[in-house]
């Protein structure tokens, strides 16, 4: 029969717990260098929070010890207070219980706040890194790039959820099982059997839900992407009569996503209900077995009630983990995808800052294979451009003109050969610095949420207004911008903007010229411009040449290369001809007579 006193019980229960906590902390300290090697960004970010994690573990020790308050109070009430009918003892025990439960609540609240801050700090530390990796992701990591930020959000939600603390509480299950064994071995073995069954259910749930969880995430991401595409292209959808068809296709994908999510929810809910029912059954079985032991004289009534309460506390973390398995599974897959993404896009080591280069481009035997492709887009391309020159890159569609632009801006790296700016290969320049030296106007102009000035300044928060206006004047866009409703402060939305194609083209040109670059690369600059707009571009090119800068123009239309001194003609990714403009055009272009000779430079003050 359980008949030892309260002090002896407390000593017996608290000593193993403290020893177990010491072993857990010692194990974490001994293995942390091995487990958290900074071989990539995620373990390194986790390592920075190890003190906070240890603090949560320390608070969890006391929280779980204080959870013994209820069973021990019940034991004393049944076995001592009722037997002695001592009201003073009951009041003293109750006051003690109030204090202990108050302390437990404070400690539980504090560890919750620490967990929330770990999650927030982890997301803050990795947000920019994950975003950058998503922008630079190779074709093999596109899937991870698409879900990168949501994966990081899933990890943060796990850190702030009660499921994370259930994992800490699960470490103290042996403590509560030991306390039940103290009451009677049969009660202990019943608890062990129930715990093993609960763990088996958890593992089964994990194995059964993994595939459906991945399917649910993929289908949800697919339907969200399609919805965003439809939402951002309303004019195209409506003008082509695609509204019903587009919505019908989205409805099919969304329905598939909902079915996957419902199947996953049903499966997790089924395991959760099974676990809850099993826990209630075990508690009733514990009471039944305890009552039989009381009848046999092997257990007191207080120990019977306390054992039932302890069993519920023992199984509670397992039930929490099963109930929140969707959060655990999503965080696990998110962590896995984040590691794959960050490993696919390693963080670049700091580069030595080079001085501002002179305008001189040398391309030597460059061969380029676009990301995700097997065949090269450029083969052994060679040319050299000096300061004060304008190069026109011409050729049929898919001849490699845009590939040259991407190589010269450093977006694509050559698999053979070299591209040098003032003697240094492009990969020796830091990305932001290179962009300030090489201005780029792509074929498709993308403007971002903000003002006109924000877009010209490349979203730099501390950009000099004078530099913004100077770039707009060089691009011939100043007067056009002043004619907008709020001038440079006119708000722009990336979606459904009211700017015309020509206006966006001019703002894009001003953005390319912001920062006074040494090299200006224009990919089909006249695509959306009328004759007046084309003249504006040609004026900007003349100004760049007068300033001893380099301009490289990828063009289909003859008017775009009027100011070019040299022509690079491409055919199927190879150099078909290279030399002075009139000479190359005379040999290769029938309508050479339609291209007016370059007028004398006109410098804009």
Coordinates of C-alpha atoms in Angstrom, one line a residue:
X1 CA 0.0 0.0 0.0
X2 CA 1.1 3.5 -0.8
X3 CA 1.6 5.0 2.7
X4 CA 4.8 7.1 2.6
X5 CA 4.7 10.8 3.6
X6 CA 4.5 13.9 1.4
X7 CA 8.1 15.1 1.9
X8 CA 9.4 11.6 1.0
X9 CA 7.2 11.6 -2.1
X10 CA 8.4 15.1 -3.2
X11 CA 12.0 14.1 -2.7
X12 CA 11.6 10.9 -4.7
X13 CA 9.8 12.7 -7.5
X14 CA 11.9 15.8 -7.8
X15 CA 15.4 14.2 -7.7
X16 CA 15.0 12.0 -10.8
X17 CA 13.5 15.0 -12.7
X18 CA 16.5 17.3 -11.9
X19 CA 18.9 14.5 -12.8
X20 CA 17.1 13.9 -16.0
X21 CA 17.1 17.6 -16.8
X22 CA 20.8 17.8 -16.1
X23 CA 21.4 14.9 -18.5
X24 CA 19.3 16.5 -21.2
X25 CA 21.1 19.8 -20.9
X26 CA 24.5 18.1 -20.8
X27 CA 23.5 16.1 -23.9
X28 CA 22.5 19.2 -25.8
X29 CA 25.8 20.9 -24.9
X30 CA 27.8 17.9 -25.9
X31 CA 26.1 17.4 -29.2
X32 CA 25.3 21.0 -30.3
X33 CA 28.6 21.5 -32.1
X34 CA 27.9 18.3 -34.1
X35 CA 24.2 19.0 -34.7
X36 CA 24.5 22.7 -35.4
X37 CA 27.5 23.0 -37.6
X38 CA 27.2 26.2 -39.6
X39 CA 27.6 24.4 -43.0
X40 CA 24.5 26.2 -44.2
X41 CA 22.3 29.1 -43.2
X42 CA 19.5 27.2 -41.4
X43 CA 21.6 25.5 -38.8
X44 CA 23.6 28.7 -38.4
X45 CA 20.4 30.6 -37.8
X46 CA 19.2 28.0 -35.3
X47 CA 22.5 28.0 -33.5
X48 CA 22.2 31.7 -32.7
X49 CA 19.1 30.9 -30.6
X50 CA 20.6 28.0 -28.5
X51 CA 20.6 30.1 -25.3
X52 CA 16.9 30.9 -25.7
X53 CA 16.1 27.2 -26.5
X54 CA 18.0 26.2 -23.3
X55 CA 16.0 28.7 -21.4
X56 CA 12.7 27.3 -22.7
X57 CA 14.0 23.8 -21.7
X58 CA 14.8 25.1 -18.2
X59 CA 11.3 26.7 -17.8
X60 CA 9.8 23.4 -19.1
X61 CA 11.6 21.6 -16.3
X62 CA 9.8 23.7 -13.7
X63 CA 6.5 23.8 -15.6
X64 CA 6.4 20.0 -15.7
X65 CA 7.4 19.7 -12.1
X66 CA 4.7 22.1 -11.1
X67 CA 2.2 20.0 -13.0
X68 CA 2.6 17.4 -10.2
X69 CA 0.8 19.8 -8.0
X70 CA -2.7 18.6 -8.9
X71 CA -2.0 14.8 -8.3
X72 CA -0.1 15.4 -5.1
X73 CA -2.8 17.8 -3.8
X74 CA -5.5 15.1 -4.7
X75 CA -3.4 12.5 -2.9
X76 CA -3.1 14.5 0.3
X77 CA -6.8 15.5 0.3
X78 CA -8.0 11.9 0.0
X79 CA -5.5 10.2 2.2
X80 CA -4.9 12.9 4.9
X81 CA -7.4 15.7 5.0
X82 CA -10.5 13.5 4.7
X83 CA -9.0 11.0 7.1
X84 CA -8.0 13.6 9.8
X85 CA -10.9 16.0 9.0
X86 CA -8.3 18.9 9.5
X87 CA -9.6 22.1 8.0
X88 CA -6.3 23.9 8.8
X89 CA -4.4 21.3 6.7
X90 CA -6.9 21.7 3.8
X91 CA -6.5 25.5 3.8
X92 CA -2.7 25.4 4.0
X93 CA -2.6 22.9 1.1
X94 CA -4.9 25.0 -1.0
X95 CA -2.9 28.2 -0.4
X96 CA 0.2 26.3 -1.5
X97 CA -1.6 24.9 -4.6
X98 CA -2.7 28.4 -5.6
X99 CA 0.9 29.7 -5.4
X100 CA 2.3 26.8 -7.3
X101 CA -0.3 27.0 -10.1
X102 CA 0.4 30.8 -10.3
X103 CA 4.1 30.1 -10.7
X104 CA 3.4 27.5 -13.3
X105 CA 1.2 29.9 -15.3
X106 CA 3.9 32.6 -15.3
X107 CA 6.6 30.2 -16.4
X108 CA 4.4 28.8 -19.1
X109 CA 3.6 32.3 -20.4
X110 CA 7.2 33.3 -20.4
X111 CA 8.4 30.3 -22.4
X112 CA 5.6 31.0 -24.9
X113 CA 6.9 34.5 -25.3
X114 CA 10.4 33.2 -25.8
X115 CA 9.2 30.8 -28.4
X116 CA 7.4 33.5 -30.3
X117 CA 10.4 35.7 -30.4
X118 CA 12.7 32.8 -31.5
X119 CA 10.3 32.3 -34.4
X120 CA 10.1 36.0 -35.3
X121 CA 13.9 36.4 -35.1
X122 CA 14.5 33.3 -37.2
X123 CA 12.2 34.7 -39.9
X124 CA 13.8 38.2 -39.7
X125 CA 17.3 36.7 -40.0
X126 CA 16.4 34.5 -43.0
X127 CA 13.8 36.6 -44.9
X128 CA 16.2 38.5 -47.1
X129 CA 18.4 35.4 -47.6
X130 CA 15.5 33.2 -48.7
X131 CA 14.1 36.0 -50.9
X132 CA 17.4 36.4 -52.6
X133 CA 17.8 32.7 -53.0
X134 CA 14.3 32.5 -54.6
X135 CA 15.3 35.2 -57.1
X136 CA 18.5 33.4 -58.0
X137 CA 17.2 29.8 -57.9
X138 CA 18.4 27.5 -60.7
X139 CA 15.8 25.6 -62.7
X140 CA 16.2 22.5 -60.4
X141 CA 15.1 24.5 -57.4
X142 CA 12.2 26.4 -58.9
X143 CA 9.7 24.5 -56.8
X144 CA 11.5 25.4 -53.6
X145 CA 11.9 29.0 -54.7
X146 CA 8.1 29.4 -55.2
X147 CA 7.3 28.2 -51.7
X148 CA 10.4 29.6 -50.0
X149 CA 8.8 32.4 -48.0
X150 CA 5.7 30.3 -47.1
X151 CA 8.1 27.6 -45.9
X152 CA 9.9 30.0 -43.7
X153 CA 6.5 31.2 -42.4
X154 CA 5.5 27.6 -41.6
X155 CA 8.7 27.2 -39.5
X156 CA 7.9 30.4 -37.6
X157 CA 4.4 29.2 -36.9
X158 CA 5.7 26.0 -35.5
X159 CA 8.1 27.9 -33.1
X160 CA 5.1 29.9 -31.7
X161 CA 2.7 27.0 -31.5
X162 CA 1.8 24.9 -28.5
X163 CA 3.0 21.8 -30.4
X164 CA 6.6 22.9 -30.1
X165 CA 6.2 23.0 -26.3
X166 CA 4.5 19.6 -26.4
X167 CA 7.8 18.3 -27.7
X168 CA 9.6 19.7 -24.7
X169 CA 6.9 18.3 -22.4
X170 CA 7.2 14.9 -24.0
X171 CA 10.7 14.6 -22.5
X172 CA 9.2 14.5 -19.0
X173 CA 6.9 11.6 -19.8
X174 CA 9.3 9.2 -17.9
X175 CA 9.0 11.4 -14.8
X176 CA 5.2 11.0 -14.7
X177 CA 5.4 7.3 -15.6
X178 CA 7.8 6.8 -12.7
X179 CA 5.4 8.5 -10.3
X180 CA 2.6 6.2 -11.5
X181 CA 4.9 3.2 -10.9
X182 CA 5.4 4.4 -7.4
X183 CA 1.7 4.1 -6.7
X184 CA 1.6 0.5 -8.1
X185 CA 3.5 -1.4 -10.8
X186 CA 0.2 -2.5 -12.5
X187 CA -0.8 1.1 -12.9
X188 CA 2.6 1.9 -14.3
X189 CA 2.5 -0.9 -16.9
X190 CA -1.0 0.1 -18.0
X191 CA 0.3 3.6 -18.5
X192 CA 3.3 2.3 -20.5
X193 CA 1.0 0.2 -22.7
X194 CA -1.2 3.2 -23.4
X195 CA 1.8 5.4 -24.1
X196 CA 3.3 2.9 -26.6
X197 CA -0.1 2.7 -28.4
X198 CA -0.3 6.5 -28.6
X199 CA 3.2 6.7 -30.0
X200 CA 2.4 4.0 -32.6
X201 CA -0.6 6.1 -33.6
X202 CA 1.6 9.1 -34.0
X203 CA 4.1 7.3 -36.2
X204 CA 1.3 5.8 -38.3
X205 CA -0.2 9.3 -38.7
X206 CA 3.1 10.6 -39.8
X207 CA 3.7 7.9 -42.5
X208 CA 0.1 8.1 -43.7
X209 CA -0.1 11.9 -43.9
X210 CA 3.3 12.6 -45.5
X211 CA 2.2 12.0 -49.1
X212 CA -1.1 13.7 -48.8
X213 CA 0.5 16.6 -47.1
X214 CA 2.9 17.1 -50.0
X215 CA 0.0 16.8 -52.4
X216 CA -2.1 19.4 -50.5
X217 CA 0.8 21.9 -50.5
X218 CA 1.5 21.4 -54.2
X219 CA -2.1 21.7 -55.3
X220 CA -2.7 24.7 -53.1
X221 CA 0.4 26.5 -54.5
X222 CA -0.6 25.6 -58.1
X223 CA -4.1 27.1 -57.7
X224 CA -2.7 30.2 -56.0
X225 CA -0.3 30.8 -58.9
X226 CA -3.1 30.4 -61.5
X227 CA -5.3 32.8 -59.5
X228 CA -2.6 35.4 -59.4
X229 CA -1.9 35.1 -63.1
X230 CA -5.6 35.6 -63.9
X231 CA -5.9 38.5 -61.4
X232 CA -2.9 40.3 -62.8
X233 CA -4.0 40.0 -66.5
X234 CA -7.6 41.2 -66.5
X235 CA -7.4 43.0 -69.8
X236 CA -6.0 40.0 -71.6
X237 CA -8.5 37.7 -70.0
X238 CA -11.6 39.8 -70.7
X239 CA -10.6 41.1 -74.2
X240 CA -10.0 37.5 -75.5
X241 CA -13.2 36.2 -73.9
X242 CA -11.2 33.9 -71.6
X243 CA -13.0 34.8 -68.4
X244 CA -15.2 31.7 -68.1
X245 CA -12.6 29.3 -69.3
X246 CA -9.9 30.8 -67.0
X247 CA -12.2 30.7 -64.0
X248 CA -13.3 27.2 -64.9
X249 CA -9.7 26.0 -65.0
X250 CA -8.9 27.7 -61.7
X251 CA -12.0 26.1 -60.2
X252 CA -10.8 22.7 -61.2
X253 CA -7.4 23.3 -59.7
X254 CA -8.9 24.9 -56.6
X255 CA -11.3 21.9 -56.2
X256 CA -8.4 19.5 -56.4
X257 CA -6.5 21.5 -53.8
X258 CA -9.6 21.6 -51.5
X259 CA -10.1 17.8 -51.8
X260 CA -6.4 17.2 -51.0
X261 CA -6.7 19.5 -48.0
X262 CA -9.9 17.9 -46.8
X263 CA -8.4 14.4 -47.2
X264 CA -5.4 15.5 -45.1
X265 CA -7.7 17.2 -42.5
X266 CA -9.9 14.1 -42.3
X267 CA -7.0 11.8 -41.9
X268 CA -5.4 14.0 -39.2
X269 CA -8.8 14.5 -37.6
X270 CA -9.4 10.8 -37.5
X271 CA -6.1 10.1 -35.8
X272 CA -6.8 12.9 -33.4
X273 CA -10.2 11.6 -32.5
X274 CA -8.8 8.1 -32.0
X275 CA -6.1 9.4 -29.8
X276 CA -8.6 11.4 -27.7
X277 CA -10.9 8.5 -27.3
X278 CA -8.1 6.2 -26.4
X279 CA -6.8 8.6 -23.7
X280 CA -10.3 8.8 -22.1
X281 CA -10.5 5.0 -22.2
X282 CA -7.1 4.7 -20.6
X283 CA -8.1 7.1 -17.8
X284 CA -11.2 5.1 -17.2
X285 CA -9.2 1.9 -17.2
X286 CA -6.8 3.4 -14.8
X287 CA -9.6 4.3 -12.4
X288 CA -11.1 0.8 -12.8
X289 CA -7.8 -0.9 -12.1
X290 CA -7.1 1.5 -9.3
X291 CA -10.5 0.8 -7.7
X292 CA -9.8 -2.9 -7.9
X293 CA -6.4 -2.4 -6.2
X294 CA -8.1 -0.3 -3.5
X295 CA -10.6 -3.2 -2.9
X296 CA -7.6 -5.5 -2.7
X297 CA -6.0 -3.2 -0.1
X298 CA -3.0 -2.5 -2.3
X299 CA -3.7 1.1 -3.0
X300 CA -5.3 4.1 -1.3
X301 CA -8.2 6.1 -2.8
X302 CA -6.0 9.2 -3.1
X303 CA -3.4 7.3 -5.1
X304 CA -6.1 5.9 -7.4
X305 CA -7.3 9.5 -8.3
X306 CA -3.8 10.9 -8.5
X307 CA -2.7 8.1 -10.8
X308 CA -5.5 8.8 -13.2
X309 CA -4.6 12.5 -13.3
X310 CA -1.0 11.7 -13.9
X311 CA -1.9 9.4 -16.7
X312 CA -3.8 12.2 -18.4
X313 CA -0.8 14.5 -18.0
X314 CA 1.6 11.8 -19.3
X315 CA -0.4 11.3 -22.5
X316 CA -1.3 15.0 -23.1
X317 CA 1.8 15.9 -25.1
X318 CA 1.3 13.0 -27.4
X319 CA -2.3 14.0 -28.0
X320 CA -1.1 17.6 -28.7
X321 CA 1.4 16.4 -31.2
X322 CA -1.1 14.3 -33.0
X323 CA -3.7 17.0 -33.0
X324 CA -1.2 19.5 -34.3
X325 CA 0.5 17.2 -36.7
X326 CA -0.4 19.4 -39.7
X327 CA 1.7 22.2 -38.2
X328 CA 4.5 19.7 -37.5
X329 CA 4.4 18.2 -41.0
X330 CA 4.3 21.6 -42.7
X331 CA 7.2 22.9 -40.7
X332 CA 9.2 19.7 -41.4
X333 CA 8.6 19.9 -45.1
X334 CA 9.2 23.7 -45.0
X335 CA 12.6 23.2 -43.3
X336 CA 13.5 20.5 -45.8
X337 CA 12.6 22.7 -48.8
X338 CA 14.4 25.7 -47.3
X339 CA 17.6 23.7 -46.9
X340 CA 17.4 22.5 -50.5
X341 CA 16.8 26.0 -51.7
X342 CA 19.7 27.6 -49.7
X343 CA 22.0 24.7 -50.7
X344 CA 21.1 25.3 -54.3
X345 CA 21.9 29.0 -54.0
X346 CA 24.9 29.3 -51.6
X347 CA 25.5 32.6 -50.0
X348 CA 28.2 34.5 -51.9
X349 CA 31.4 35.4 -50.1
X350 CA 32.1 39.2 -49.8
X351 CA 33.9 40.5 -52.8
X352 CA 36.7 43.1 -52.8
X353 CA 35.2 46.4 -53.9
X354 CA 36.8 47.4 -57.2
X355 CA 37.1 51.1 -58.2
X356 CA 34.6 52.5 -60.7
X357 CA 35.5 50.9 -64.1
X358 CA 36.2 52.7 -67.3
X359 CA 33.8 52.1 -70.3
X360 CA 35.5 49.2 -72.0
X361 CA 33.8 45.9 -72.8
X362 CA 35.7 42.8 -74.0
X363 CA 33.9 39.6 -74.9
X364 CA 36.2 36.7 -75.7
X365 CA 35.1 33.4 -77.1
X366 CA 31.9 33.3 -74.9
X367 CA 29.7 30.3 -75.0
X368 CA 26.5 30.4 -72.9
X369 CA 23.9 27.8 -72.0
X370 CA 20.7 29.3 -70.6
X371 CA 19.6 28.0 -67.2
X372 CA 17.7 24.7 -67.5
X373 CA 18.7 24.2 -71.1
X374 CA 21.1 21.8 -72.7
X375 CA 22.0 23.6 -76.0
X376 CA 24.0 26.8 -76.0
X377 CA 22.3 30.1 -76.9
X378 CA 25.7 31.7 -77.8
X379 CA 28.7 30.0 -79.3
X380 CA 32.2 31.5 -79.2
X381 CA 31.1 35.1 -79.5
X382 CA 33.9 37.6 -79.5
X383 CA 33.8 41.5 -79.8
X384 CA 35.4 44.5 -78.2
X385 CA 33.8 48.0 -77.5
X386 CA 35.6 51.1 -76.4
X387 CA 34.3 54.2 -74.6
X388 CA 32.2 56.6 -76.8
X389 CA 30.9 53.8 -79.0
X390 CA 27.5 52.4 -79.6
X391 CA 27.1 48.8 -80.7
X392 CA 24.0 47.5 -82.5
X393 CA 23.3 43.8 -82.0
X394 CA 21.1 42.6 -84.9
X395 CA 19.8 39.3 -86.2
X396 CA 16.7 37.2 -86.7
X397 CA 14.4 36.1 -83.9
X398 CA 16.1 33.6 -81.5
X399 CA 19.5 34.5 -83.0
X400 CA 20.8 35.3 -79.5
X401 CA 20.4 39.1 -79.1
X402 CA 18.7 39.0 -75.7
X403 CA 21.2 36.3 -74.6
X404 CA 24.0 38.8 -75.2
X405 CA 22.1 41.3 -73.1
X406 CA 21.8 38.9 -70.2
X407 CA 25.5 37.9 -70.4
X408 CA 26.6 41.5 -70.4
X409 CA 24.5 42.3 -67.3
X410 CA 25.9 39.3 -65.5
X411 CA 22.5 37.5 -65.3
X412 CA 23.9 34.5 -67.2
X413 CA 27.5 33.3 -66.7
X414 CA 29.4 31.9 -69.6
X415 CA 30.3 28.2 -69.6
X416 CA 33.4 29.1 -71.7
X417 CA 35.2 32.4 -72.5
X418 CA 35.1 35.6 -70.5
X419 CA 33.2 38.9 -70.4
X420 CA 35.3 41.8 -69.0
X421 CA 34.5 45.3 -67.9
X422 CA 37.6 47.4 -67.8
X423 CA 39.7 44.3 -67.5
X424 CA 37.8 42.6 -64.7
X425 CA 35.4 39.7 -65.3
X426 CA 31.8 40.5 -64.4
X427 CA 31.7 38.0 -61.5
X428 CA 34.4 40.0 -59.7
X429 CA 32.0 42.8 -59.2
X430 CA 29.4 42.7 -56.4
X431 CA 25.9 42.5 -57.9
X432 CA 24.6 45.8 -56.8
X433 CA 27.8 47.6 -57.8
X434 CA 27.8 46.0 -61.2
X435 CA 24.2 47.1 -61.7
X436 CA 25.3 50.7 -61.0
X437 CA 27.9 50.4 -63.7
X438 CA 25.8 48.6 -66.3
X439 CA 22.4 50.0 -66.9
X440 CA 19.8 47.7 -68.4
X441 CA 16.5 48.2 -70.3
X442 CA 14.9 44.8 -70.8
X443 CA 12.3 44.0 -73.5
X444 CA 9.5 43.7 -71.0
X445 CA 9.4 46.7 -68.7
X446 CA 8.4 45.7 -65.1
X447 CA 7.4 48.6 -62.8
X448 CA 6.8 48.0 -59.1
X449 CA 4.4 49.4 -56.5
X450 CA 5.6 52.8 -55.5
X451 CA 6.0 56.2 -57.2
X452 CA 7.6 57.1 -60.5
X453 CA 10.6 58.4 -58.6
X454 CA 10.8 55.1 -56.6
X455 CA 10.9 53.2 -59.8
X456 CA 13.5 55.4 -61.4
X457 CA 15.7 55.1 -58.3
X458 CA 15.4 51.3 -58.3
X459 CA 13.5 51.4 -55.1
X460 CA 16.4 52.8 -53.1
X461 CA 14.9 54.5 -50.0
X462 CA 17.6 57.2 -49.7
X463 CA 18.0 58.1 -53.4
X464 CA 19.0 61.6 -54.3
X465 CA 16.1 63.4 -55.9
X466 CA 18.6 65.4 -58.1
X467 CA 20.0 62.1 -59.4
X468 CA 16.5 60.9 -60.2
X469 CA 15.6 64.0 -62.2
X470 CA 19.0 63.9 -63.9
X471 CA 18.4 60.4 -65.1
X472 CA 14.9 61.3 -66.3
X473 CA 16.3 64.2 -68.3
X474 CA 19.0 62.1 -69.9
X475 CA 16.3 59.6 -70.9
X476 CA 14.1 62.3 -72.3
X477 CA 11.3 61.5 -69.8
X478 CA 11.3 64.6 -67.6
X479 CA 8.6 66.5 -69.5
X480 CA 6.5 63.4 -69.8
X481 CA 6.7 62.7 -66.0
X482 CA 5.8 66.3 -65.2
X483 CA 2.7 65.8 -67.2
X484 CA 1.5 63.0 -64.9
X485 CA -1.1 63.8 -62.2
X486 CA 1.5 64.0 -59.4
X487 CA 4.7 64.3 -61.4
X488 CA 7.5 62.2 -59.9
X489 CA 5.2 61.4 -57.0
X490 CA 2.6 59.7 -59.2
X491 CA 1.8 56.4 -57.6
X492 CA 2.3 53.3 -59.7
X493 CA 0.8 49.9 -59.2
X494 CA 2.6 47.0 -60.8
X495 CA -0.7 45.6 -61.7
X496 CA -3.4 47.6 -63.7
X497 CA -1.2 50.6 -64.1
X498 CA -2.7 53.4 -66.3
X499 CA 0.7 54.2 -67.9
X500 CA 0.9 53.5 -71.7
X501 CA 3.6 51.3 -73.1
X502 CA 5.6 54.2 -74.3
X503 CA 5.5 55.9 -70.9
X504 CA 6.6 52.7 -69.2
X505 CA 9.4 52.4 -71.7
X506 CA 10.7 55.9 -71.0
X507 CA 10.5 55.4 -67.2
X508 CA 12.4 52.1 -67.7
X509 CA 15.1 54.0 -69.7
X510 CA 15.4 56.6 -67.0
X511 CA 15.8 53.7 -64.5
X512 CA 18.5 52.2 -66.6
X513 CA 20.4 55.5 -66.7
X514 CA 20.0 56.2 -63.0
X515 CA 23.4 56.4 -61.3
X516 CA 25.2 57.4 -64.5
X517 CA 26.3 53.9 -65.6
X518 CA 29.4 53.4 -67.8
X519 CA 27.5 50.9 -70.0
X520 CA 23.9 51.1 -71.2
X521 CA 22.3 48.0 -72.6
X522 CA 19.0 48.5 -74.4
X523 CA 17.0 45.5 -75.5
X524 CA 14.5 46.5 -78.2
X525 CA 14.2 50.1 -76.8
X526 CA 11.9 51.3 -79.6
X527 CA 9.4 48.4 -79.2
X528 CA 6.6 50.6 -77.6
X529 CA 7.7 54.0 -78.9
X530 CA 6.4 56.3 -81.7
X531 CA 8.6 58.3 -83.9
X532 CA 9.0 61.0 -81.3
X533 CA 9.9 58.5 -78.6
X534 CA 12.4 56.8 -80.9
X535 CA 14.1 60.2 -81.4
X536 CA 14.3 60.6 -77.7
X537 CA 16.1 57.3 -77.3
X538 CA 18.5 58.3 -80.1
X539 CA 19.2 61.5 -78.3
X540 CA 20.0 59.6 -75.1
X541 CA 22.4 57.4 -77.0
X542 CA 24.1 60.4 -78.5
X543 CA 24.5 61.9 -75.1
X544 CA 26.0 58.7 -73.7
X545 CA 28.5 58.6 -76.6
X546 CA 29.4 62.2 -76.0
X547 CA 30.0 61.4 -72.3
X548 CA 32.5 58.6 -73.4
X549 CA 30.2 55.8 -72.3
X550 CA 29.2 52.6 -74.1
X551 CA 25.7 51.9 -75.5
X552 CA 24.7 48.4 -76.7
X553 CA 21.4 48.1 -78.5
X554 CA 19.6 44.9 -79.4
X555 CA 17.3 45.7 -82.3
X556 CA 14.9 44.5 -85.0
X557 CA 14.0 48.0 -86.3
X558 CA 16.5 50.0 -88.3
X559 CA 15.6 53.2 -86.5
X560 CA 17.0 51.7 -83.3
X561 CA 20.5 51.5 -84.6
X562 CA 20.8 54.9 -86.3
X563 CA 23.3 56.1 -83.6
X564 CA 25.3 52.9 -83.6
X565 CA 28.9 53.0 -84.9
X566 CA 29.4 49.2 -84.9
X567 CA 27.2 46.3 -85.7
X568 CA 27.3 42.8 -84.3
X569 CA 25.2 40.5 -86.5
X570 CA 24.2 37.1 -85.0
X571 CA 22.9 34.0 -86.6
X572 CA 21.9 30.9 -84.6
X573 CA 24.0 32.1 -81.6
X574 CA 27.2 32.7 -83.6
X575 CA 28.8 35.9 -84.9
X576 CA 27.8 36.3 -88.6
X577 CA 29.5 39.6 -89.0
X578 CA 31.1 42.4 -86.9
X579 CA 32.4 45.8 -87.9
X580 CA 31.5 49.3 -88.8
X581 CA 27.8 49.9 -89.1
X582 CA 27.6 51.0 -92.8
X583 CA 29.9 48.3 -93.9
X584 CA 28.0 45.5 -92.2
X585 CA 24.6 46.8 -93.3
X586 CA 25.8 47.2 -96.8
X587 CA 26.8 43.6 -97.0
X588 CA 23.8 42.1 -95.1
X589 CA 20.8 44.4 -95.2
X590 CA 18.9 45.2 -98.3
X591 CA 17.2 48.3 -96.9
X592 CA 20.4 49.9 -95.8
X593 CA 19.5 53.1 -97.7
X594 CA 16.5 53.6 -95.4
X595 CA 18.8 54.0 -92.4
X596 CA 19.9 57.6 -92.1
X597 CA 23.5 58.4 -91.3
X598 CA 24.2 59.3 -87.7
X599 CA 23.9 63.1 -87.1
X600 CA 26.5 65.0 -85.2
X601 CA 26.4 64.5 -81.4
X602 CA 24.1 66.8 -79.5
X603 CA 25.1 67.2 -75.9
X604 CA 22.4 67.8 -73.3
X605 CA 23.6 70.2 -70.6

